[in-house]
mmCIF file of C-alpha atoms in Angstrom:
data_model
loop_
_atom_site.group_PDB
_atom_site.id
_atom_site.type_symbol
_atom_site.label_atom_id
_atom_site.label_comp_id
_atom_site.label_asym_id
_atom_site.label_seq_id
_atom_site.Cartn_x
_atom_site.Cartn_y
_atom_site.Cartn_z
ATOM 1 C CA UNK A 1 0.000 0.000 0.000
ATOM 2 C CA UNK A 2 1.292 3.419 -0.560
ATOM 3 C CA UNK A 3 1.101 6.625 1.709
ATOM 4 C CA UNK A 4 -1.749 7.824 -0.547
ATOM 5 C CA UNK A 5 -3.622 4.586 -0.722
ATOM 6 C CA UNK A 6 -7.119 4.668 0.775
ATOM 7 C CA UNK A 7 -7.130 3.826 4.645
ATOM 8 C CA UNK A 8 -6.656 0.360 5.427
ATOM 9 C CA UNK A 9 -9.385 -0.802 7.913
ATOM 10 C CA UNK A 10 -7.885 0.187 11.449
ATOM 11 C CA UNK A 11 -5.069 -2.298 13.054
ATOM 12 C CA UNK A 12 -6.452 -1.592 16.807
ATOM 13 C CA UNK A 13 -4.073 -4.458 18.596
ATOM 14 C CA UNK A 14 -0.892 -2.481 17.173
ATOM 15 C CA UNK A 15 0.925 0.140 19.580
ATOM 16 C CA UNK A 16 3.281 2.515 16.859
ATOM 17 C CA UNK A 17 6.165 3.969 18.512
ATOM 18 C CA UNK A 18 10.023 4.821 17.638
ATOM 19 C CA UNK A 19 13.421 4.721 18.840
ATOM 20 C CA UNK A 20 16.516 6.192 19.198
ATOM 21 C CA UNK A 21 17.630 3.716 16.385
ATOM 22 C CA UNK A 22 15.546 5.844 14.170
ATOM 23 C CA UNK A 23 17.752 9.108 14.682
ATOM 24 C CA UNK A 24 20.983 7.280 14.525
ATOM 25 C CA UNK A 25 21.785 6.008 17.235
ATOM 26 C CA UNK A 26 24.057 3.043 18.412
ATOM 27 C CA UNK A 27 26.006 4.724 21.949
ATOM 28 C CA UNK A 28 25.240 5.712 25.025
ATOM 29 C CA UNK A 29 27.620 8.689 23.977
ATOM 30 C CA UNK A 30 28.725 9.387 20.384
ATOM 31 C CA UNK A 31 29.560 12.718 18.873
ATOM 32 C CA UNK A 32 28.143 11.814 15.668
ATOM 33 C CA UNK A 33 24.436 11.393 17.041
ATOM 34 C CA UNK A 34 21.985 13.873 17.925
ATOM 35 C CA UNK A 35 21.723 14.573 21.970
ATOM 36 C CA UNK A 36 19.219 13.156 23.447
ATOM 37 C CA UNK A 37 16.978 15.770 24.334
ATOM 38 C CA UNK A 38 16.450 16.511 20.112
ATOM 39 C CA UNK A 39 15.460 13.114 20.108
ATOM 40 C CA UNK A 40 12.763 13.495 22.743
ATOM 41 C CA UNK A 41 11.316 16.739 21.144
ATOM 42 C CA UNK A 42 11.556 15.449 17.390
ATOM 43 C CA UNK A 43 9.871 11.745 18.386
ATOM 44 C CA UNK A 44 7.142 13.789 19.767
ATOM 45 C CA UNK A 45 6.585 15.918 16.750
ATOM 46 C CA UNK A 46 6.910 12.916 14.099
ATOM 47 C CA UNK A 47 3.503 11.777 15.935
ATOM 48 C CA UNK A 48 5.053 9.197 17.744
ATOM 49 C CA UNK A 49 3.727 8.465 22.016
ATOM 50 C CA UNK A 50 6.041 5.170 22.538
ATOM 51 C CA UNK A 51 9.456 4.875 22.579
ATOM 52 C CA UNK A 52 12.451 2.739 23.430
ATOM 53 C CA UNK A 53 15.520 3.736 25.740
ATOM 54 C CA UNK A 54 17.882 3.044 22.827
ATOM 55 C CA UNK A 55 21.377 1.825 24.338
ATOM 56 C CA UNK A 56 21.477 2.272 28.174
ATOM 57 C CA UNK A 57 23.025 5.866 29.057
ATOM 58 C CA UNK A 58 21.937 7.566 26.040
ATOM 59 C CA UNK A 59 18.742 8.733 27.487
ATOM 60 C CA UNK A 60 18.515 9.750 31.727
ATOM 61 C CA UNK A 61 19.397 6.848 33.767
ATOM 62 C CA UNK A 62 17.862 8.523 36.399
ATOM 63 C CA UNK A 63 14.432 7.431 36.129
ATOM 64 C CA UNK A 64 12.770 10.695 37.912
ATOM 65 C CA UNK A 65 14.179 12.585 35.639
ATOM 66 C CA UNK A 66 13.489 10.411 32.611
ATOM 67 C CA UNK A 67 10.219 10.228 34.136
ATOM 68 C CA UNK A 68 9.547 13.843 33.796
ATOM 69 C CA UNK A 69 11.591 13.926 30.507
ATOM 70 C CA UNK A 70 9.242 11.885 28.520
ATOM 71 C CA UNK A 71 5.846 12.796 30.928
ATOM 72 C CA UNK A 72 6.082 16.421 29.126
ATOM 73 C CA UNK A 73 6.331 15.196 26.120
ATOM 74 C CA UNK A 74 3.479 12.782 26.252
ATOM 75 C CA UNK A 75 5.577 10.220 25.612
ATOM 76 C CA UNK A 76 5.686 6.525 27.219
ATOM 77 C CA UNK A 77 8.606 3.600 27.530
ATOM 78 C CA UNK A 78 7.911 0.224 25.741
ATOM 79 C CA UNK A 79 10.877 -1.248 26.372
ATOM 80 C CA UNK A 80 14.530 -1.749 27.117
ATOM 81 C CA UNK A 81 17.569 -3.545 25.588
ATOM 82 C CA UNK A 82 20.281 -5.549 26.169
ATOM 83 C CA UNK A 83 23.110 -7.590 24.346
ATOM 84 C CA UNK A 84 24.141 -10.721 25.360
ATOM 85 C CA UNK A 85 26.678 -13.275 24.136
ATOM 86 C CA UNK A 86 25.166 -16.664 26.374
ATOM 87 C CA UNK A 87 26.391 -19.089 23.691
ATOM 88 C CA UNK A 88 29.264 -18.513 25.548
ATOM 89 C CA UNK A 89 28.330 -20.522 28.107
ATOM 90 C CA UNK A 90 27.731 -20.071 31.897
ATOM 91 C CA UNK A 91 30.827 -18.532 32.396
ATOM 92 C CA UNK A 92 29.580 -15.629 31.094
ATOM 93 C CA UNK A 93 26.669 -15.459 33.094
ATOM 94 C CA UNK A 94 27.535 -12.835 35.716
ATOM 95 C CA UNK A 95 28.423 -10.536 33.294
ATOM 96 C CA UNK A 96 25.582 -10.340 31.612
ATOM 97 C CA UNK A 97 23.118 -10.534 34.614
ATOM 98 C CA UNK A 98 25.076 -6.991 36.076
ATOM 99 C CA UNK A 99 24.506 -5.600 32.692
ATOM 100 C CA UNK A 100 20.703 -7.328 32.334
ATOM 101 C CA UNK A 101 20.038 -5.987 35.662
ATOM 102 C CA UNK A 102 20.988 -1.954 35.065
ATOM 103 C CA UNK A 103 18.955 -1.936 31.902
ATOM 104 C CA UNK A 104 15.820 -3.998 33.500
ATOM 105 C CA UNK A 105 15.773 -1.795 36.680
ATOM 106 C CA UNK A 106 15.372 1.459 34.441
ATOM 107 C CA UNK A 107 13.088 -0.277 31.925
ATOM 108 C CA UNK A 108 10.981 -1.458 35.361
ATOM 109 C CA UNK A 109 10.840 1.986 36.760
ATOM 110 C CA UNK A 110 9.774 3.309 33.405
ATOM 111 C CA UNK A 111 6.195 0.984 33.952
ATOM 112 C CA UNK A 112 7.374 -1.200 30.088
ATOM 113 C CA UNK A 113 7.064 -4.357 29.714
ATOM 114 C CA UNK A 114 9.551 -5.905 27.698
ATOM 115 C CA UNK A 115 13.122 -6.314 27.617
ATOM 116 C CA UNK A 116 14.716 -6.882 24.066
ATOM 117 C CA UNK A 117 17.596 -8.792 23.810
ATOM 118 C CA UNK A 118 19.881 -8.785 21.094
ATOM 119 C CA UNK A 119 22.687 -11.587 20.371
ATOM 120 C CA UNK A 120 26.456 -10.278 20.583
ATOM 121 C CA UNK A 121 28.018 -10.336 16.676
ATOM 122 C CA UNK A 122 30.335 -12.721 15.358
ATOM 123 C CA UNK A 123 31.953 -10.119 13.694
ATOM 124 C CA UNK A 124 33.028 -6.459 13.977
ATOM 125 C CA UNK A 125 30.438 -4.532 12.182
ATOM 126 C CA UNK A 126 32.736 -1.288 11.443
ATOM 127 C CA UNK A 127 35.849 -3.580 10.015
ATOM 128 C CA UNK A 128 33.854 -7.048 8.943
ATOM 129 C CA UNK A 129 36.828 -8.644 11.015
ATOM 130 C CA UNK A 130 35.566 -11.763 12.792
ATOM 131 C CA UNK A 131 35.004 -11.906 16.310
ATOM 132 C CA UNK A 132 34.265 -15.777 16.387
ATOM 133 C CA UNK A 133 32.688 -18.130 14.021
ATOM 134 C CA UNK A 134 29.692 -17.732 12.678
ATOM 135 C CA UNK A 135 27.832 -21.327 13.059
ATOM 136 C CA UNK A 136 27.412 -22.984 16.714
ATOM 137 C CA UNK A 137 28.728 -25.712 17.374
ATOM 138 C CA UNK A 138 25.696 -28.334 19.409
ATOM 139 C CA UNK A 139 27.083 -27.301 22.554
ATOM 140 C CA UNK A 140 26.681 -23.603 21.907
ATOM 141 C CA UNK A 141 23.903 -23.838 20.873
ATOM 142 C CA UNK A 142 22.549 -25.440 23.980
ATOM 143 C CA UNK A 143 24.256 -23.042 25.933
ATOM 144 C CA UNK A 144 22.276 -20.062 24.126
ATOM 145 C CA UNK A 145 18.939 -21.840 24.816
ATOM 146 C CA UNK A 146 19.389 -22.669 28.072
ATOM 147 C CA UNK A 147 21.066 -19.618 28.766
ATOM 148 C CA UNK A 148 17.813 -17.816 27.527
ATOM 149 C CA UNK A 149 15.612 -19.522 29.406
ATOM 150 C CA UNK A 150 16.866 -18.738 32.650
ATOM 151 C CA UNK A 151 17.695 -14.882 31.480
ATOM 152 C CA UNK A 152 13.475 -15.475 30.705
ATOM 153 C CA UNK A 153 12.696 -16.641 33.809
ATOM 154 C CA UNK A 154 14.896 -14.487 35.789
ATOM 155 C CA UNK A 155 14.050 -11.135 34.177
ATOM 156 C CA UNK A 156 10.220 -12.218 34.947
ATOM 157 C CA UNK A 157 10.681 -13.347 38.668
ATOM 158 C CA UNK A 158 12.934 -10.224 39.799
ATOM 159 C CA UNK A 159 11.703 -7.732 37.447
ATOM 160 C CA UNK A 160 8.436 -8.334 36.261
ATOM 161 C CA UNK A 161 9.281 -8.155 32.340
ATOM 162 C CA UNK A 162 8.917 -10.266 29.368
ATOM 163 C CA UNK A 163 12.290 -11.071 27.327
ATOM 164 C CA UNK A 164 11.774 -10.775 23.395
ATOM 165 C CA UNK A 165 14.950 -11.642 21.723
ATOM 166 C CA UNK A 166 15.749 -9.980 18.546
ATOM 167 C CA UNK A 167 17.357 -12.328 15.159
ATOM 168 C CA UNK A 168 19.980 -9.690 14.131
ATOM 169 C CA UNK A 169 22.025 -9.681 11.121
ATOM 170 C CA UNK A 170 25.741 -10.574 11.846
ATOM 171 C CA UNK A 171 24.667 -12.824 14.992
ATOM 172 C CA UNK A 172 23.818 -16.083 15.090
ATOM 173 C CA UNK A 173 20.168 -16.065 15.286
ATOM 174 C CA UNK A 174 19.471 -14.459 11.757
ATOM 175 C CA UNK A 175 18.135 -16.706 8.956
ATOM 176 C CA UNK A 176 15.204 -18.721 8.923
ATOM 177 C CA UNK A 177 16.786 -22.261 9.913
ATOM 178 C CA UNK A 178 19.040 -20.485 12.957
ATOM 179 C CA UNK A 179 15.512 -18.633 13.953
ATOM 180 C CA UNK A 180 13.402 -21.672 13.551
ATOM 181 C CA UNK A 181 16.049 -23.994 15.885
ATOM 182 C CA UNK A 182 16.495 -21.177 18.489
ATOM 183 C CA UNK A 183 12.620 -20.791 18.636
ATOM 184 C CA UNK A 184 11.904 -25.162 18.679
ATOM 185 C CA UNK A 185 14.708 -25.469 21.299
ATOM 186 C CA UNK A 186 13.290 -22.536 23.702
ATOM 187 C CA UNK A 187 10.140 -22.965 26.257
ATOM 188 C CA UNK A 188 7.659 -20.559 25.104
ATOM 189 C CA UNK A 189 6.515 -19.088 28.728
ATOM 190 C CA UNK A 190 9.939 -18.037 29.051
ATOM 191 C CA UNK A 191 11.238 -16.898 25.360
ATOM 192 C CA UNK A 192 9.484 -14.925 22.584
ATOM 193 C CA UNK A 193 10.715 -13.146 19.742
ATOM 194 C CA UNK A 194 11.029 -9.481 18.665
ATOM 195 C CA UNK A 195 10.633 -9.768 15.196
ATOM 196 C CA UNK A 196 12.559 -7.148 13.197
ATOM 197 C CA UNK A 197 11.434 -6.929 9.624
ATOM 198 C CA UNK A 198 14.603 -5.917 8.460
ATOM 199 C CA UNK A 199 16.922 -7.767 9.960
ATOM 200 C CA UNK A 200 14.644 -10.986 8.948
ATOM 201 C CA UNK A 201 14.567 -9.403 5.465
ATOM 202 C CA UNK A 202 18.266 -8.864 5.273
ATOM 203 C CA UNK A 203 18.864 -12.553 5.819
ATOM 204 C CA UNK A 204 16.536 -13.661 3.783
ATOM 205 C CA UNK A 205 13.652 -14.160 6.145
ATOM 206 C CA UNK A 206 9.912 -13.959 5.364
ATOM 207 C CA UNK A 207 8.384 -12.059 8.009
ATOM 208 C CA UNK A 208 4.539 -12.887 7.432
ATOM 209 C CA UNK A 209 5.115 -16.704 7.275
ATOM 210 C CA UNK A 210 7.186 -16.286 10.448
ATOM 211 C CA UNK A 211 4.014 -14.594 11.979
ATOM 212 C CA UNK A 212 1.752 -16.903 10.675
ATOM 213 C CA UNK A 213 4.106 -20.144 11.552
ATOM 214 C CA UNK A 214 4.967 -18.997 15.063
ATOM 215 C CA UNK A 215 2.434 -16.763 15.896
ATOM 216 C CA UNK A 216 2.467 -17.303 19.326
ATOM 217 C CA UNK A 217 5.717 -16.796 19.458
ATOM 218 C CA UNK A 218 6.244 -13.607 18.572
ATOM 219 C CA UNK A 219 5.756 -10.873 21.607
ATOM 220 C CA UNK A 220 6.946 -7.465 19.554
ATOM 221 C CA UNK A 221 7.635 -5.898 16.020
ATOM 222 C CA UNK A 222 10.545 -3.928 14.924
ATOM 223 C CA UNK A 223 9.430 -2.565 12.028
ATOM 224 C CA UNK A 224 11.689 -1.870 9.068
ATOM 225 C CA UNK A 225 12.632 -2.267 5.394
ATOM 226 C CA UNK A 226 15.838 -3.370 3.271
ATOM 227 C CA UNK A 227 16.464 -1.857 -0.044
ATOM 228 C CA UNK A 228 16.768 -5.200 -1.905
ATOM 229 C CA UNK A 229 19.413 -3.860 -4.141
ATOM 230 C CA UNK A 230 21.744 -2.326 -2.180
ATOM 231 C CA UNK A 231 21.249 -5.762 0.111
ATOM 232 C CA UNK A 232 22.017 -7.917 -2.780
ATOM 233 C CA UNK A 233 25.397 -6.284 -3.744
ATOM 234 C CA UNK A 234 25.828 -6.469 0.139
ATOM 235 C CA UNK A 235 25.353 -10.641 0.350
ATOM 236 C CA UNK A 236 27.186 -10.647 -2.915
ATOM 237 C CA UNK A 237 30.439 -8.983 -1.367
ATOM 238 C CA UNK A 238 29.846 -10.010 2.428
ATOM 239 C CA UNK A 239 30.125 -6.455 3.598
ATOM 240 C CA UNK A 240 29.419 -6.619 7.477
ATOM 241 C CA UNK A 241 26.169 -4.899 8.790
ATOM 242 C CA UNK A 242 27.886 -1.430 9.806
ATOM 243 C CA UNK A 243 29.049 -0.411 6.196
ATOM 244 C CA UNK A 244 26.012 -2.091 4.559
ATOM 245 C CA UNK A 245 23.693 0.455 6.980
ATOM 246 C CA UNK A 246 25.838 3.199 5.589
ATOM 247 C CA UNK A 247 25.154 2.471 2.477
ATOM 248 C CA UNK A 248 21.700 2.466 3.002
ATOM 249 C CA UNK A 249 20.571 -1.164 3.090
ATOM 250 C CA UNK A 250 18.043 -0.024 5.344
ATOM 251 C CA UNK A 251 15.801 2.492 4.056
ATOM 252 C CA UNK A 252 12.738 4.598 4.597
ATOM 253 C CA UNK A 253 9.274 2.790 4.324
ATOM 254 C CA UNK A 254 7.546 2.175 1.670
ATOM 255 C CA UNK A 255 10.277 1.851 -0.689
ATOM 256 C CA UNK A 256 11.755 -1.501 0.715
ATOM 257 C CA UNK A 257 11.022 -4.492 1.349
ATOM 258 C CA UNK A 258 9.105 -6.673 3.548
ATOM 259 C CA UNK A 259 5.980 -4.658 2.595
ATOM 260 C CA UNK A 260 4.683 -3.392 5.898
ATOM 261 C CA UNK A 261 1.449 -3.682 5.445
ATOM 262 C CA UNK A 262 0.862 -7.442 4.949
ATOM 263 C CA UNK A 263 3.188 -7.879 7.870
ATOM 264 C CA UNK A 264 0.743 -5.621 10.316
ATOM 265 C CA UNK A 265 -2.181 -7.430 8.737
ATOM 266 C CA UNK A 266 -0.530 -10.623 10.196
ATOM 267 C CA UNK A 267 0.259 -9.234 13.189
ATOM 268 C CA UNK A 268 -3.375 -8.299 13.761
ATOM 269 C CA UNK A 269 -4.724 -11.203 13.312
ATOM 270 C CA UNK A 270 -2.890 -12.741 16.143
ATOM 271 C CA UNK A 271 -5.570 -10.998 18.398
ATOM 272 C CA UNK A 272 -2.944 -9.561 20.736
ATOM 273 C CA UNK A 273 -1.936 -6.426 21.669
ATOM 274 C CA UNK A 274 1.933 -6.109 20.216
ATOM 275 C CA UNK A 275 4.166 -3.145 20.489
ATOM 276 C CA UNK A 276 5.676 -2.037 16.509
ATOM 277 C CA UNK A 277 8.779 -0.070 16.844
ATOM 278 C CA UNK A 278 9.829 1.365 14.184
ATOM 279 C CA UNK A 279 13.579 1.198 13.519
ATOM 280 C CA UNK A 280 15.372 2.980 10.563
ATOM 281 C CA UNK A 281 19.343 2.063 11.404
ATOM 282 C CA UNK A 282 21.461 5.315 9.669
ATOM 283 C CA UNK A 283 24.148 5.283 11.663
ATOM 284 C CA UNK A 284 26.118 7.551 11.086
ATOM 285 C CA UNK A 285 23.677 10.491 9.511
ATOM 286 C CA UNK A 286 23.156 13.870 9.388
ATOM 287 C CA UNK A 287 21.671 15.559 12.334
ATOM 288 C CA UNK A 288 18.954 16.635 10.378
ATOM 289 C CA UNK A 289 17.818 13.918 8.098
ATOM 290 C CA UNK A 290 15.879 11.381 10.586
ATOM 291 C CA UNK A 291 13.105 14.209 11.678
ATOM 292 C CA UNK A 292 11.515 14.141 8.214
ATOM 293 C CA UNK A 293 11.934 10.484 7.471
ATOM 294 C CA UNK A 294 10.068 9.881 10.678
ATOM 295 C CA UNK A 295 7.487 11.894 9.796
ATOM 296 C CA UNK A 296 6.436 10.316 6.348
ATOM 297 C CA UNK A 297 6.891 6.937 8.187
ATOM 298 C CA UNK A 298 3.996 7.725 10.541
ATOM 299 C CA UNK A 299 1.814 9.072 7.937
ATOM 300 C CA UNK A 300 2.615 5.638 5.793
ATOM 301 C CA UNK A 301 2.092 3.713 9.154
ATOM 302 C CA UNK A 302 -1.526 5.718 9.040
ATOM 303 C CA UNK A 303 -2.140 4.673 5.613
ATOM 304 C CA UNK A 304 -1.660 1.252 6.711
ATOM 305 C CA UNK A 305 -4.471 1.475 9.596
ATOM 306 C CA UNK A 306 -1.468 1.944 12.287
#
């Protein structure tokens, strides 16, 4: 559907927001992304009333002040996120609880819901040099499920939030068969997904089938698109996910691809309320370029019934 297609018939179990993602950012602190009190105002003026807390320190940590930071703004926390590398086995496991712990206390105290957690990359995404190896072995595998699990069931019984992990490009959940075997080897009360259409769409995914195959799976949207040719000279020359997203491989909606409106259609008819982020990754960009790209993204989002 296009942004001046008649209205689509209204998708009342979908919750729109945005993230700092959206205006380019990665960091808690970068000097190439906008500060994060332009990102409050300009969410708020896209149209936008939910939003993430983009990487932890980037917006307050304080959560009075974030409290009153966001409460003037009419604006309203879905979730948090975290990155985690628990293929590594327990060893790692202390780590990643302190970490776990700092984000899920703020996300807590900002009354969301959800914690999304994102798989550590097997390789660097500024130089493409590898980090590890991109396949599991059986073993780490095991290690990543059970190491979910009881990240699931431990974020739920001291926190009160729902995990979602995230299949990112460059990590080891990403394609179909790696989603598919992380979701069949994971207990479903304590694991859901956050399904990001363009990281499923970048390798090589199909987002409604996912939907419609493991519906009750998924417990939040990232919504996005992949310009399919910029993504095919990317697969053709394995460039790693940081130059491919300055080169544009994710681009503004509708002019990608999954379409988005087939996707939300899906997502409807799971008859449950779901949060839809949307995420445009640009880092690095021009201070001024995300403002107006979030704006005809909401209007599309409208045009879709969102």
């Amino acid at each position: 559907m296009t942004a001046d297609a008649s209205p689509a018939p209204a998708l009342d179990r979908i919750r729109v927001g945005s993230a700092p993602d959206s205006w380019g950012v990665w960091f808690p602190d970068d000097d190439q992304q906008v500060p994060w009190q332009r990102f409050l105002d300009e969410v708020t003026e896209a149209g936008y009333e939910w939003i993430e807390l983009g990487p932890y320190g980037y917006l307050p940590t304080d959560p009075a002040r974030l409290t009153e930071e966001t409460g003037r703004r009419g604006l309203t926390v879905s979730a948090g996120t975290v990155f985690t590398s628990l293929h590594r086995g327990p060893e790692v496991w202390d780590a990643t609880w302190e970490h776990v712990s700092q984000v899920a206390e703020l996300t807590r105290a900002m009354n969301a819901k959800h914690l999304v957690v994102i798989p550590s990359f097997w390789r660097d995404d500024k130089t493409a040099e590898l980090i590890e190896p991109p396949t599991l072995t059986a073993e780490q595998w095991r290690h990543l499920s059970t190491g979910m699990e009881r990240l699931g069931r431990e974020v739920r019984e001291r926190f009160g939030l729902d995990i979602v992990v995230h299949p990112h490009a460059d990590t080891h959940i990403d394609t179909e068969e790696n989603v598919a075997r992380f979701l069949d080897a994971t207990d479903h009360d304590l694991v859901n997904l956050c399904l990001d259409t363009g990281h499923y769409a970048y390798c090589g995914g199909d987002s409604v089938k996912l939907i419609e195959t493991y519906g009750e799976r998924i417990g939040y949207l990232h919504l996005k698109q992949v310009d399919p040719e910029i993504l095919a000279d990317v697969v053709k020359n394995e460039v790693p996910f940081g130059p491919a997203v300055q080169r544009g491989v994710m681009c503004e909606p509708p002019n990608g691809v999954p379409e988005l409106g087939p996707v939300l259609t899906a997502a409807q008819n799971l008859d449950v309320d779901l949060f839809a982020i949307v995420e445009q990754d640009m880092y690095p960009c021009p201070p001024g370029q995300p403002f107006p790209i979030a704006e005809r993204t909401r209007r599309f989002l409208r045009s879709c019934g969102a």
